[in-house]
Amino acid sequence: MWTNLVSNNYQVKLLSTIENKETLDIMSKNRIYIFDTTLRDGEQVPGCQLNTKEKVTIARALEQLGVDVIEAGFPVSSPGDFKSVQEICKAVKEPIVCALTRAKVVDIDCAAQALHFGKRKRIHTGIGASDIHIEHKLKSTREKVLEQGVAAVKYARKFVDDVEFYAEDAGRADQEYLAKMVEAVISAGATVVNLPDTTGYNLPDMFGAKIKYLMNTVPNIDKAIISIHCHNDLGLATANSMAGLINGARQVEVTINGIGERAGNTSLEEVVMIAKSHPHLNFETNIDTTKLYPMSELVSEMMGMPVQPNKAIVGSNAFAHSSGIHQDGIIKHRENYEIIDPADVGVPKSTIILTARSGRAALRHRLEILGYKFDSDEMEVVYMRFLDMADMKKQIENDDLHELASYREAVAS
Ligand code: KIV
Ligand code: ZN
C-alpha cells in the first residue's frame, strides 16, 4: 500500500528522515480496505430486508465504525434499493458508496443514477468466470464473457473513476482464464478486481494459492487493488479471506455478524480482530474495534436476525466462562482464558456463568461482588446448597444467590 501511495525514491528519502521507530512501523504496515456488504449481500437473507430509513441508520453506523467502502445495494433490482443507494449517498461522506450491477448497460445506467449524490462513489460490475457459470448460467463462451466484462468496465468508467469488477465464482474458475480476465479488465480501467469464492468451495491453501498465482502472473496486477469475497458454505469464509490477504489481496468484502446469502459471508468482526490479534501479519484497518459489539447488536436487532451465542467476537458467550477450571483461571488472570480484552470490542466485561459446573472460586467471587463474606466452613455449606440448586436449574442468577446466602440468618433464628 505504501508503495502504491508514493514512488520508491520518495519512500526511501522519507523513511531515512524518520527516526521514531513506532512511526516507521505504522508506515510500513499493509493497509487492508474493509468493504462492507451488509446492506447488499447481507440484506439478501430471507426475512432480513430493511427499509431505506433503516439502511441509512446502518450506513451511518458503518461510517462511524470506520469501514472504507459501503456496498449500499443493487439499484436495478427494485425502486426501494435504488432509493436506499441514493439516500445513503446523501447520508455519509467518508466511505466510498458502492452500487452493484450485472455486466449490463441497463444496470450500469441505473447504478450511475442512484450514485449521483455520492461524494466518493464506485460501480461494482461483473460476470461469471467459472465454466459452470459460463455454460449453465450465462449459456455463453469464455471469449464472449470476457468481452462482456471488459465492455461493462469501460462503460462504467464513463460515469465514475472508481470501478470494481467481480469475476463471479472465481473460486471455481480455471486459473489461466481468470488471469486473462483480470488482466483485460484492469486494462479496461478497473481500479479494484474482486475474486469471489461465490460458493464457499475452497480450502484456505487452495484459495491462497489462487491469489498468489494471479499476483505473480498478471502483468498489470499492480495497477489495481485485489479484493476477496468469500462465502461460508463450508465454514471457511474467514479462513479463506485471511489466506487471500496473506497472499496479496488488500481489500476484503465482509458483513456484520457474517450474514449473507445461504451460510453467509466473511464476518467483518472476525477479520478485523484477527488482524489486530496477530500484529506479525502487519495488517492495519481503519476500524474502531470498540464499536464492533454495538454494531453487531444494531444489525441483529434491525434485521431481526439473532446472533448465535457462540459466534466469535460478538456472540453472547464469546466472553462468558462457565466451567470451574476456566472460572478459577480467569479470576486469577484474565489472559489465562481470553485472547481479546472484551473492552477492545465494546463488550462491557467478561461474565462468569454460575452453573453446576462452577467451582468454589467462582461462587465466592460472585458472592463477594454481592457483598457476602463467608469463612471456609460456611462456604462449604453454601457451596453444597448451591450445587443442589444448580442441578435443578440451568443457571444460577443473583436472586438465587441472595436466597442461598440467607441460610445464615435462617440458621441463627
Ligand atoms: O458472491 C458473489 O460472487 C457476489 C458477487 C455479486 C460479488 O456476491
Ligand atoms: Zn456474495
CSV table of C-alpha atoms and ligand atoms in Angstrom, one decimal:
chain,number,residue,atom,x,y,z
A,1,MET,CA,0.0,0.0,0.0
A,2,TRP,CA,2.8,2.3,1.0
A,3,THR,CA,4.4,1.8,-2.4
A,4,ASN,CA,1.0,2.5,-4.0
A,5,LEU,CA,1.0,5.9,-2.4
A,6,VAL,CA,4.4,7.2,-3.2
A,7,SER,CA,7.1,6.4,-5.6
A,8,ASN,CA,10.0,4.2,-4.4
A,9,ASN,CA,12.5,7.1,-4.4
A,10,TYR,CA,10.4,9.3,-2.4
A,11,GLN,CA,9.7,6.5,0.0
A,12,VAL,CA,13.4,5.9,0.7
A,13,LYS,CA,14.0,9.6,1.2
A,14,LEU,CA,11.1,9.9,3.6
A,15,LEU,CA,12.0,6.8,5.6
A,16,SER,CA,15.6,8.0,6.0
A,17,THR,CA,14.3,11.1,7.7
A,18,ILE,CA,12.2,9.3,10.2
A,19,GLU,CA,13.8,8.4,13.5
A,20,ASN,CA,10.8,7.4,15.5
A,21,LYS,CA,10.6,3.6,15.2
A,22,GLU,CA,6.9,3.4,16.0
A,23,THR,CA,6.0,5.8,13.2
A,24,LEU,CA,8.1,3.7,10.9
A,25,ASP,CA,6.3,0.5,11.9
A,26,ILE,CA,2.9,2.1,11.3
A,27,MET,CA,4.1,3.4,7.9
A,28,SER,CA,5.3,0.0,6.8
A,29,LYS,CA,2.0,-1.7,7.6
A,30,ASN,CA,-0.2,-3.2,4.9
A,31,ARG,CA,-3.4,-1.2,4.9
A,32,ILE,CA,-6.4,-3.6,4.4
A,33,TYR,CA,-9.5,-2.0,3.0
A,34,ILE,CA,-12.8,-3.1,4.6
A,35,PHE,CA,-15.6,-3.3,2.1
A,36,ASP,CA,-18.9,-3.9,3.9
A,37,THR,CA,-21.7,-5.6,2.1
A,38,THR,CA,-24.2,-6.0,5.0
A,39,LEU,CA,-26.6,-3.8,3.1
A,40,ARG,CA,-26.3,-5.8,-0.2
A,41,ASP,CA,-25.2,-9.4,0.2
A,42,GLY,CA,-26.3,-9.4,3.9
A,43,GLU,CA,-29.7,-8.0,3.1
A,44,GLN,CA,-30.3,-10.8,0.6
A,45,VAL,CA,-31.0,-13.1,3.6
A,46,PRO,CA,-34.7,-14.1,3.6
A,47,GLY,CA,-36.6,-12.0,6.2
A,48,CYS,CA,-33.8,-9.5,6.7
A,49,GLN,CA,-35.0,-6.8,4.3
A,50,LEU,CA,-34.7,-3.3,5.5
A,51,ASN,CA,-36.4,-0.1,4.5
A,52,THR,CA,-34.5,3.0,3.4
A,53,LYS,CA,-34.6,4.7,6.8
A,54,GLU,CA,-33.2,1.6,8.5
A,55,LYS,CA,-30.5,1.2,5.8
A,56,VAL,CA,-29.4,4.8,6.3
A,57,THR,CA,-29.1,4.2,10.1
A,58,ILE,CA,-26.9,1.2,9.5
A,59,ALA,CA,-24.8,3.1,6.8
A,60,ARG,CA,-24.2,5.9,9.3
A,61,ALA,CA,-23.1,3.4,12.0
A,62,LEU,CA,-20.8,1.7,9.5
A,63,GLU,CA,-19.2,5.1,8.8
A,64,GLN,CA,-18.6,5.6,12.5
A,65,LEU,CA,-17.2,2.1,12.7
A,66,GLY,CA,-14.6,3.2,10.0
A,67,VAL,CA,-15.4,1.0,7.0
A,68,ASP,CA,-13.7,2.1,3.8
A,69,VAL,CA,-16.5,1.0,1.4
A,70,ILE,CA,-20.2,0.6,1.9
A,71,GLU,CA,-21.9,-1.6,-0.7
A,72,ALA,CA,-25.3,0.1,-0.5
A,73,GLY,CA,-27.4,-2.1,-2.8
A,74,PHE,CA,-28.2,-3.3,-6.3
A,75,PRO,CA,-30.2,-0.3,-7.7
A,76,VAL,CA,-31.7,-2.0,-10.7
A,77,SER,CA,-33.2,-4.7,-8.6
A,78,SER,CA,-36.1,-2.6,-7.1
A,79,PRO,CA,-37.1,1.1,-6.7
A,80,GLY,CA,-36.6,0.6,-3.0
A,81,ASP,CA,-33.0,-0.4,-3.4
A,82,PHE,CA,-32.4,2.5,-5.9
A,83,LYS,CA,-33.8,4.9,-3.3
A,84,SER,CA,-31.7,3.4,-0.5
A,85,VAL,CA,-28.5,3.8,-2.5
A,86,GLN,CA,-29.4,7.4,-3.3
A,87,GLU,CA,-30.2,8.2,0.4
A,88,ILE,CA,-27.0,6.5,1.7
A,89,CYS,CA,-25.0,8.7,-0.8
A,90,LYS,CA,-26.5,11.8,0.8
A,91,ALA,CA,-26.1,10.5,4.4
A,92,VAL,CA,-22.4,9.5,4.5
A,93,LYS,CA,-19.3,11.4,3.4
A,94,GLU,CA,-16.2,9.4,4.4
A,95,PRO,CA,-16.7,5.9,3.0
A,96,ILE,CA,-16.9,5.1,-0.7
A,97,VAL,CA,-20.5,4.2,-1.6
A,98,CYS,CA,-20.7,1.3,-4.0
A,99,ALA,CA,-23.6,0.0,-6.1
A,100,LEU,CA,-23.8,-3.5,-7.6
A,101,THR,CA,-24.6,-4.2,-11.3
A,102,ARG,CA,-24.5,-7.1,-13.7
A,103,ALA,CA,-22.4,-6.5,-16.8
A,104,LYS,CA,-25.3,-4.9,-18.5
A,105,VAL,CA,-25.9,-1.3,-19.7
A,106,VAL,CA,-29.3,-1.0,-18.1
A,107,ASP,CA,-27.8,-2.0,-14.7
A,108,ILE,CA,-24.9,0.4,-15.0
A,109,ASP,CA,-27.1,3.3,-16.1
A,110,CYS,CA,-29.3,2.7,-13.1
A,111,ALA,CA,-26.4,2.4,-10.7
A,112,ALA,CA,-24.8,5.6,-12.0
A,113,GLN,CA,-28.0,7.5,-11.5
A,114,ALA,CA,-28.5,6.1,-7.9
A,115,LEU,CA,-24.9,7.2,-7.1
A,116,HIS,CA,-25.4,10.7,-8.4
A,117,PHE,CA,-25.2,12.4,-5.0
A,118,GLY,CA,-22.3,10.4,-3.8
A,119,LYS,CA,-19.1,12.2,-2.7
A,120,ARG,CA,-17.0,9.1,-3.3
A,121,LYS,CA,-18.6,6.5,-5.5
A,122,ARG,CA,-17.9,3.2,-7.1
A,123,ILE,CA,-19.7,1.0,-9.5
A,124,HIS,CA,-19.3,-2.8,-8.8
A,125,THR,CA,-19.9,-4.7,-12.1
A,126,GLY,CA,-19.0,-8.2,-13.2
A,127,ILE,CA,-19.9,-11.5,-14.7
A,128,GLY,CA,-19.4,-15.2,-14.1
A,129,ALA,CA,-15.8,-16.6,-14.6
A,130,SER,CA,-16.2,-20.3,-13.9
A,131,ASP,CA,-17.0,-22.7,-16.7
A,132,ILE,CA,-20.1,-23.8,-14.7
A,133,HIS,CA,-21.4,-20.2,-14.7
A,134,ILE,CA,-20.4,-19.6,-18.3
A,135,GLU,CA,-22.0,-22.8,-19.7
A,136,HIS,CA,-25.0,-23.3,-17.4
A,137,LYS,CA,-26.0,-19.8,-16.2
A,138,LEU,CA,-24.8,-17.4,-19.0
A,139,LYS,CA,-25.0,-20.0,-21.8
A,140,SER,CA,-22.1,-18.3,-23.4
A,141,THR,CA,-18.4,-18.9,-24.1
A,142,ARG,CA,-15.3,-17.8,-22.3
A,143,GLU,CA,-14.4,-15.4,-25.1
A,144,LYS,CA,-17.8,-13.7,-25.1
A,145,VAL,CA,-18.0,-13.4,-21.4
A,146,LEU,CA,-14.5,-11.8,-21.2
A,147,GLU,CA,-15.6,-9.3,-23.9
A,148,GLN,CA,-18.8,-8.5,-22.0
A,149,GLY,CA,-16.8,-8.0,-18.8
A,150,VAL,CA,-14.4,-5.6,-20.5
A,151,ALA,CA,-17.2,-3.7,-22.1
A,152,ALA,CA,-19.0,-3.3,-18.8
A,153,VAL,CA,-15.9,-1.9,-17.1
A,154,LYS,CA,-15.4,0.6,-20.0
A,155,TYR,CA,-19.0,1.6,-19.9
A,156,ALA,CA,-19.0,2.1,-16.1
A,157,ARG,CA,-15.8,4.2,-16.3
A,158,LYS,CA,-17.8,6.8,-18.4
A,159,PHE,CA,-19.7,7.6,-15.2
A,160,VAL,CA,-17.2,7.1,-12.3
A,161,ASP,CA,-13.5,6.9,-11.9
A,162,ASP,CA,-13.7,4.0,-9.5
A,163,VAL,CA,-14.9,0.8,-11.0
A,164,GLU,CA,-14.7,-2.6,-9.2
A,165,PHE,CA,-15.0,-5.7,-11.4
A,166,TYR,CA,-16.2,-9.1,-9.9
A,167,ALA,CA,-15.2,-12.3,-11.5
A,168,GLU,CA,-18.1,-14.3,-10.1
A,169,ASP,CA,-17.3,-17.8,-8.9
A,170,ALA,CA,-13.6,-17.1,-9.3
A,171,GLY,CA,-13.1,-19.7,-6.6
A,172,ARG,CA,-14.0,-22.5,-9.1
A,173,ALA,CA,-12.7,-20.8,-12.3
A,174,ASP,CA,-9.8,-22.0,-14.4
A,175,GLN,CA,-6.8,-20.0,-13.1
A,176,GLU,CA,-5.3,-19.3,-16.6
A,177,TYR,CA,-8.6,-18.0,-17.9
A,178,LEU,CA,-9.1,-16.0,-14.7
A,179,ALA,CA,-5.6,-14.4,-15.1
A,180,LYS,CA,-6.6,-13.4,-18.7
A,181,MET,CA,-9.8,-11.9,-17.4
A,182,VAL,CA,-8.1,-10.0,-14.6
A,183,GLU,CA,-5.5,-8.5,-17.0
A,184,ALA,CA,-8.2,-7.5,-19.5
A,185,VAL,CA,-10.5,-5.7,-17.0
A,186,ILE,CA,-7.6,-3.9,-15.4
A,187,SER,CA,-6.5,-2.7,-18.9
A,188,ALA,CA,-10.1,-1.6,-19.5
A,189,GLY,CA,-10.0,0.6,-16.4
A,190,ALA,CA,-11.0,-1.5,-13.3
A,191,THR,CA,-9.5,0.0,-10.2
A,192,VAL,CA,-10.4,-2.9,-8.0
A,193,VAL,CA,-10.7,-6.6,-9.0
A,194,ASN,CA,-12.9,-8.8,-6.8
A,195,LEU,CA,-12.2,-12.6,-6.8
A,196,PRO,CA,-15.2,-14.1,-5.0
A,197,ASP,CA,-15.4,-17.6,-3.7
A,198,THR,CA,-19.1,-17.4,-4.5
A,199,THR,CA,-20.0,-20.9,-3.4
A,200,GLY,CA,-17.6,-21.2,-0.5
A,201,TYR,CA,-16.0,-24.2,-2.1
A,202,ASN,CA,-12.3,-23.5,-1.5
A,203,LEU,CA,-9.9,-24.6,1.2
A,204,PRO,CA,-7.6,-21.9,2.6
A,205,ASP,CA,-4.5,-23.2,0.9
A,206,MET,CA,-6.3,-23.6,-2.5
A,207,PHE,CA,-7.7,-20.0,-2.3
A,208,GLY,CA,-4.4,-18.5,-1.1
A,209,ALA,CA,-2.6,-20.3,-4.0
A,210,LYS,CA,-5.1,-18.9,-6.5
A,211,ILE,CA,-4.5,-15.3,-5.3
A,212,LYS,CA,-0.7,-15.9,-5.2
A,213,TYR,CA,-0.8,-17.2,-8.8
A,214,LEU,CA,-2.7,-14.1,-10.0
A,215,MET,CA,-0.4,-11.8,-8.1
A,216,ASN,CA,2.6,-13.4,-9.8
A,217,THR,CA,1.2,-13.9,-13.3
A,218,VAL,CA,-1.0,-11.0,-14.2
A,219,PRO,CA,1.4,-8.3,-15.6
A,220,ASN,CA,-0.6,-5.3,-14.7
A,221,ILE,CA,-1.9,-6.5,-11.3
A,222,ASP,CA,-0.1,-3.6,-9.5
A,223,LYS,CA,-2.5,-1.2,-11.3
A,224,ALA,CA,-5.5,-2.4,-9.2
A,225,ILE,CA,-6.4,-3.4,-5.7
A,226,ILE,CA,-7.2,-7.1,-5.4
A,227,SER,CA,-10.3,-7.9,-3.4
A,228,ILE,CA,-11.7,-11.1,-2.0
A,229,HIS,CA,-15.3,-12.0,-1.2
A,230,CYS,CA,-15.7,-15.4,0.5
A,231,HIS,CA,-18.9,-17.3,1.3
A,232,ASN,CA,-19.2,-19.6,4.3
A,233,ASP,CA,-20.8,-22.8,2.8
A,234,LEU,CA,-18.1,-25.0,4.4
A,235,GLY,CA,-17.5,-22.7,7.4
A,236,LEU,CA,-14.2,-21.4,5.8
A,237,ALA,CA,-15.1,-17.9,4.8
A,238,THR,CA,-12.9,-16.2,7.3
A,239,ALA,CA,-10.0,-18.6,6.9
A,240,ASN,CA,-10.2,-18.2,3.1
A,241,SER,CA,-10.3,-14.4,3.4
A,242,MET,CA,-7.2,-14.5,5.6
A,243,ALA,CA,-5.4,-16.7,3.1
A,244,GLY,CA,-6.3,-14.2,0.3
A,245,LEU,CA,-5.0,-11.3,2.3
A,246,ILE,CA,-1.8,-13.1,3.3
A,247,ASN,CA,-1.2,-13.8,-0.4
A,248,GLY,CA,-1.6,-10.2,-1.6
A,249,ALA,CA,-5.3,-9.2,-1.6
A,250,ARG,CA,-5.7,-5.8,0.0
A,251,GLN,CA,-9.5,-5.4,0.2
A,252,VAL,CA,-11.8,-7.8,2.0
A,253,GLU,CA,-15.6,-8.0,1.5
A,254,VAL,CA,-17.4,-8.7,4.7
A,255,THR,CA,-20.7,-8.3,6.6
A,256,ILE,CA,-21.6,-7.6,10.2
A,257,ASN,CA,-22.2,-10.9,12.0
A,258,GLY,CA,-21.2,-12.8,8.8
A,259,ILE,CA,-24.8,-12.6,7.4
A,260,GLY,CA,-25.4,-13.1,3.7
A,261,GLU,CA,-26.6,-15.4,1.0
A,262,ARG,CA,-27.0,-19.1,2.2
A,263,ALA,CA,-24.5,-19.8,5.0
A,264,GLY,CA,-23.4,-16.1,4.9
A,265,ASN,CA,-20.3,-14.1,4.1
A,266,THR,CA,-17.0,-13.5,5.9
A,267,SER,CA,-17.7,-11.7,9.2
A,268,LEU,CA,-16.2,-8.2,9.5
A,269,GLU,CA,-15.5,-8.5,13.2
A,270,GLU,CA,-13.5,-11.8,12.8
A,271,VAL,CA,-11.2,-10.4,10.1
A,272,VAL,CA,-10.6,-7.2,11.9
A,273,MET,CA,-9.8,-8.9,15.2
A,274,ILE,CA,-7.6,-11.5,13.6
A,275,ALA,CA,-5.6,-8.6,12.1
A,276,LYS,CA,-5.4,-6.9,15.5
A,277,SER,CA,-4.6,-10.1,17.4
A,278,HIS,CA,-1.7,-11.1,15.1
A,279,PRO,CA,0.5,-8.0,14.7
A,280,HIS,CA,3.1,-10.1,12.9
A,281,LEU,CA,0.8,-10.1,9.9
A,282,ASN,CA,1.4,-6.4,9.6
A,283,PHE,CA,-2.2,-5.6,8.6
A,284,GLU,CA,-3.8,-2.4,9.5
A,285,THR,CA,-7.5,-1.4,9.2
A,286,ASN,CA,-9.4,1.8,9.8
A,287,ILE,CA,-11.9,0.1,12.1
A,288,ASP,CA,-12.7,1.4,15.6
A,289,THR,CA,-12.9,-2.0,17.2
A,290,THR,CA,-14.7,-0.7,20.3
A,291,LYS,CA,-17.7,-0.2,18.1
A,292,LEU,CA,-17.9,-3.8,16.9
A,293,TYR,CA,-20.3,-5.2,19.6
A,294,PRO,CA,-22.8,-2.2,19.4
A,295,MET,CA,-22.7,-2.5,15.6
A,296,SER,CA,-23.4,-6.2,15.8
A,297,GLU,CA,-26.4,-5.6,18.1
A,298,LEU,CA,-27.8,-2.8,15.8
A,299,VAL,CA,-27.7,-5.1,12.7
A,300,SER,CA,-29.1,-8.1,14.6
A,301,GLU,CA,-32.0,-6.0,16.0
A,302,MET,CA,-32.8,-4.2,12.8
A,303,MET,CA,-32.8,-7.3,10.7
A,304,GLY,CA,-34.5,-9.5,13.3
A,305,MET,CA,-31.6,-11.9,12.9
A,306,PRO,CA,-30.3,-13.2,16.3
A,307,VAL,CA,-26.5,-13.8,16.6
A,308,GLN,CA,-25.6,-17.4,17.6
A,309,PRO,CA,-24.4,-17.4,21.2
A,310,ASN,CA,-21.1,-19.0,20.4
A,311,LYS,CA,-20.3,-16.6,17.5
A,312,ALA,CA,-16.7,-15.4,17.6
A,313,ILE,CA,-16.2,-11.9,18.9
A,314,VAL,CA,-19.8,-10.8,19.2
A,315,GLY,CA,-21.8,-13.8,20.5
A,316,SER,CA,-23.3,-13.6,24.0
A,317,ASN,CA,-21.0,-16.5,25.1
A,318,ALA,CA,-17.8,-15.1,23.5
A,319,PHE,CA,-16.6,-13.7,26.8
A,320,ALA,CA,-18.6,-16.0,29.2
A,321,HIS,CA,-16.9,-18.6,31.3
A,322,SER,CA,-18.8,-21.5,32.7
A,323,SER,CA,-16.5,-24.4,33.8
A,324,GLY,CA,-15.0,-24.3,37.2
A,325,ILE,CA,-11.4,-24.7,35.9
A,326,HIS,CA,-11.8,-21.8,33.5
A,327,GLN,CA,-13.5,-19.6,36.1
A,328,ASP,CA,-10.8,-20.1,38.6
A,329,GLY,CA,-8.2,-19.3,35.8
A,330,ILE,CA,-10.0,-16.1,34.7
A,331,ILE,CA,-10.4,-14.8,38.2
A,332,LYS,CA,-6.6,-15.2,38.8
A,333,HIS,CA,-5.6,-13.6,35.5
A,334,ARG,CA,-7.9,-12.7,32.6
A,335,GLU,CA,-5.5,-13.7,29.9
A,336,ASN,CA,-5.4,-17.3,31.1
A,337,TYR,CA,-8.6,-17.9,29.0
A,338,GLU,CA,-9.1,-14.7,26.9
A,339,ILE,CA,-7.0,-13.6,23.9
A,340,ILE,CA,-9.1,-10.5,23.4
A,341,ASP,CA,-9.9,-7.9,26.1
A,342,PRO,CA,-13.7,-7.5,25.9
A,343,ALA,CA,-13.4,-3.7,26.2
A,344,ASP,CA,-11.5,-3.8,22.9
A,345,VAL,CA,-14.6,-4.9,21.0
A,346,GLY,CA,-17.1,-2.9,23.1
A,347,VAL,CA,-18.3,-5.7,25.3
A,348,PRO,CA,-18.6,-4.3,28.8
A,349,LYS,CA,-16.9,-7.2,30.6
A,350,SER,CA,-16.3,-10.9,30.7
A,351,THR,CA,-19.0,-12.9,32.5
A,352,ILE,CA,-18.8,-15.8,34.8
A,353,ILE,CA,-21.9,-18.0,34.4
A,354,LEU,CA,-22.8,-20.0,37.5
A,355,THR,CA,-23.9,-23.5,36.7
A,356,ALA,CA,-23.5,-26.9,38.3
A,357,ARG,CA,-20.0,-27.0,36.5
A,358,SER,CA,-18.8,-23.9,38.5
A,359,GLY,CA,-16.3,-24.2,41.3
A,360,ARG,CA,-16.0,-22.6,44.8
A,361,ALA,CA,-13.7,-19.8,43.4
A,362,ALA,CA,-16.4,-18.5,41.1
A,363,LEU,CA,-19.1,-18.8,43.7
A,364,ARG,CA,-17.1,-17.0,46.3
A,365,HIS,CA,-16.1,-14.3,43.7
A,366,ARG,CA,-19.8,-13.6,42.8
A,367,LEU,CA,-20.9,-13.6,46.5
A,368,GLU,CA,-18.2,-11.1,47.3
A,369,ILE,CA,-19.4,-8.8,44.5
A,370,LEU,CA,-22.9,-9.1,46.0
A,371,GLY,CA,-21.5,-8.1,49.5
A,372,TYR,CA,-21.4,-11.6,51.2
A,373,LYS,CA,-18.3,-12.9,53.0
A,374,PHE,CA,-18.1,-16.5,54.4
A,375,ASP,CA,-15.4,-18.3,56.3
A,376,SER,CA,-14.4,-21.6,54.8
A,377,ASP,CA,-16.8,-23.8,56.8
A,378,GLU,CA,-19.7,-21.6,55.9
A,379,MET,CA,-18.6,-21.5,52.3
A,380,GLU,CA,-18.7,-25.3,52.2
A,381,VAL,CA,-22.3,-25.3,53.3
A,382,VAL,CA,-23.2,-22.6,50.8
A,383,TYR,CA,-21.4,-24.4,48.0
A,384,MET,CA,-23.3,-27.7,48.7
A,385,ARG,CA,-26.6,-25.9,48.7
A,386,PHE,CA,-25.5,-24.1,45.5
A,387,LEU,CA,-24.8,-27.4,43.8
A,388,ASP,CA,-28.2,-28.8,44.8
A,389,MET,CA,-29.9,-25.7,43.3
A,390,ALA,CA,-27.7,-25.7,40.2
A,391,ASP,CA,-28.5,-29.3,39.5
A,392,MET,CA,-32.2,-28.3,39.3
A,393,LYS,CA,-31.8,-25.0,37.4
A,394,LYS,CA,-29.7,-24.4,34.3
A,395,GLN,CA,-28.2,-21.2,35.5
A,396,ILE,CA,-27.9,-19.6,38.9
A,397,GLU,CA,-28.7,-15.8,39.0
A,398,ASN,CA,-28.1,-13.2,41.6
A,399,ASP,CA,-31.5,-13.6,43.2
A,400,ASP,CA,-30.8,-17.2,43.7
A,401,LEU,CA,-27.6,-16.3,45.4
A,402,HIS,CA,-29.3,-13.9,47.8
A,403,GLU,CA,-31.6,-16.8,48.7
A,404,LEU,CA,-28.6,-19.1,49.3
A,405,ALA,CA,-26.7,-16.6,51.3
A,406,SER,CA,-29.7,-16.1,53.6
A,407,TYR,CA,-29.1,-19.6,55.1
A,408,ARG,CA,-27.0,-17.9,57.8
A,409,GLU,CA,-30.0,-15.9,59.1
A,410,ALA,CA,-32.2,-18.9,58.8
A,411,VAL,CA,-29.8,-21.0,61.0
A,412,ALA,CA,-29.5,-18.1,63.6
A,413,SER,CA,-33.2,-17.7,64.0
B,1,KIV,O1,-20.8,-14.0,-4.1
B,1,KIV,C1,-20.6,-13.3,-5.1
B,1,KIV,O2,-19.9,-13.7,-6.1
B,1,KIV,C2,-21.2,-12.0,-5.1
B,1,KIV,C3,-20.8,-11.1,-6.3
B,1,KIV,C4,-22.0,-10.4,-6.8
B,1,KIV,C5,-19.8,-10.1,-5.9
B,1,KIV,O3,-21.9,-11.6,-4.2
B,2,ZN,ZN,-21.6,-12.8,-2.4
